[in-house]
Amino acid sequence: MPLQSFLRDILMSNKMALNDIQGLDAAATEAKMHLAQTLKYSIIIVSTVPVLCINPFIQKYFVKGVMIGSVKG
């Protein structure tokens, strides 16, 4: 399963869980919403960091491929 699909499933299940908190008091609702926001942002950061760490090492191959593709001859 690709990372994007996995992240979407987690975020959508989190969104559905937020719809079920209407019977709770205000403090519990606020705490649950804060936890949901924290979970969402931490998932996004955890999935982005490996790409940002690997990108400088493979960037030269992207530039080389673009330059080879742009040469007409």
mmCIF file of C-alpha atoms in Angstrom:
data_model
loop_
_atom_site.group_PDB
_atom_site.id
_atom_site.type_symbol
_atom_site.label_atom_id
_atom_site.label_comp_id
_atom_site.label_asym_id
_atom_site.label_seq_id
_atom_site.Cartn_x
_atom_site.Cartn_y
_atom_site.Cartn_z
ATOM 1 C CA MET A 1 0.000 0.000 0.000
ATOM 2 C CA PRO A 2 1.530 3.361 -0.994
ATOM 3 C CA LEU A 3 2.322 5.886 1.708
ATOM 4 C CA GLN A 4 -0.233 8.389 0.428
ATOM 5 C CA SER A 5 -3.078 5.872 0.644
ATOM 6 C CA PHE A 6 -2.018 4.822 4.129
ATOM 7 C CA LEU A 7 -1.914 8.441 5.303
ATOM 8 C CA ARG A 8 -5.294 9.157 3.783
ATOM 9 C CA ASP A 9 -6.818 6.160 5.563
ATOM 10 C CA ILE A 10 -5.420 7.308 8.900
ATOM 11 C CA LEU A 11 -6.587 10.870 8.423
ATOM 12 C CA MET A 12 -10.055 9.832 7.270
ATOM 13 C CA SER A 13 -10.526 7.423 10.176
ATOM 14 C CA ASN A 14 -9.438 10.221 12.489
ATOM 15 C CA LYS A 15 -11.999 12.540 10.887
ATOM 16 C CA MET A 16 -14.758 9.969 11.357
ATOM 17 C CA ALA A 17 -13.767 9.533 14.996
ATOM 18 C CA LEU A 18 -14.171 13.267 15.514
ATOM 19 C CA ASN A 19 -17.761 13.031 14.277
ATOM 20 C CA ASP A 20 -18.553 10.557 17.070
ATOM 21 C CA ILE A 21 -17.545 12.831 19.969
ATOM 22 C CA GLN A 22 -20.745 14.870 20.133
ATOM 23 C CA GLY A 23 -21.914 13.192 23.355
ATOM 24 C CA LEU A 24 -18.841 14.277 25.350
ATOM 25 C CA ASP A 25 -18.426 17.399 27.462
ATOM 26 C CA ALA A 26 -16.539 20.438 26.181
ATOM 27 C CA ALA A 27 -13.206 19.644 27.850
ATOM 28 C CA ALA A 28 -13.135 16.078 26.536
ATOM 29 C CA THR A 29 -14.134 17.265 23.064
ATOM 30 C CA GLU A 30 -11.361 19.873 23.084
ATOM 31 C CA ALA A 31 -8.793 17.324 24.258
ATOM 32 C CA LYS A 32 -9.829 14.841 21.595
ATOM 33 C CA MET A 33 -9.672 17.486 18.864
ATOM 34 C CA HIS A 34 -6.220 18.582 20.051
ATOM 35 C CA LEU A 35 -5.017 14.976 19.973
ATOM 36 C CA ALA A 36 -6.439 14.556 16.467
ATOM 37 C CA GLN A 37 -4.643 17.672 15.216
ATOM 38 C CA THR A 38 -1.377 16.548 16.807
ATOM 39 C CA LEU A 39 -1.707 13.108 15.245
ATOM 40 C CA LYS A 40 -2.425 14.568 11.819
ATOM 41 C CA TYR A 41 0.546 16.918 11.832
ATOM 42 C CA SER A 42 2.958 14.372 13.244
ATOM 43 C CA ILE A 43 1.967 11.832 10.576
ATOM 44 C CA ILE A 44 2.619 14.428 7.883
ATOM 45 C CA ILE A 45 6.045 15.288 9.335
ATOM 46 C CA VAL A 46 7.064 11.637 9.784
ATOM 47 C CA SER A 47 6.169 10.875 6.179
ATOM 48 C CA THR A 48 7.953 13.958 4.798
ATOM 49 C CA VAL A 49 11.276 13.726 6.668
ATOM 50 C CA PRO A 50 12.666 10.643 4.809
ATOM 51 C CA VAL A 51 11.986 12.260 1.439
ATOM 52 C CA LEU A 52 13.701 15.468 2.542
ATOM 53 C CA CYS A 53 16.712 13.515 3.810
ATOM 54 C CA ILE A 54 17.143 11.457 0.632
ATOM 55 C CA ASN A 55 16.505 14.261 -1.874
ATOM 56 C CA PRO A 56 19.966 15.957 -1.698
ATOM 57 C CA PHE A 57 21.700 12.685 -2.522
ATOM 58 C CA ILE A 58 19.625 11.871 -5.600
ATOM 59 C CA GLN A 59 19.062 15.409 -6.888
ATOM 60 C CA LYS A 60 22.050 15.179 -9.252
ATOM 61 C CA TYR A 61 20.353 12.300 -11.076
ATOM 62 C CA PHE A 62 17.210 14.376 -11.593
ATOM 63 C CA VAL A 63 19.252 17.267 -13.000
ATOM 64 C CA LYS A 64 21.202 14.885 -15.268
ATOM 65 C CA GLY A 65 17.976 13.360 -16.592
ATOM 66 C CA VAL A 66 16.475 16.775 -17.310
ATOM 67 C CA MET A 67 19.606 17.900 -19.123
ATOM 68 C CA ILE A 68 19.756 14.728 -21.230
ATOM 69 C CA GLY A 69 16.089 15.089 -22.118
ATOM 70 C CA SER A 70 16.467 18.718 -23.130
ATOM 71 C CA VAL A 71 19.290 18.201 -25.620
ATOM 72 C CA LYS A 72 17.976 18.063 -29.160
ATOM 73 C CA GLY A 73 20.206 16.666 -31.759
#
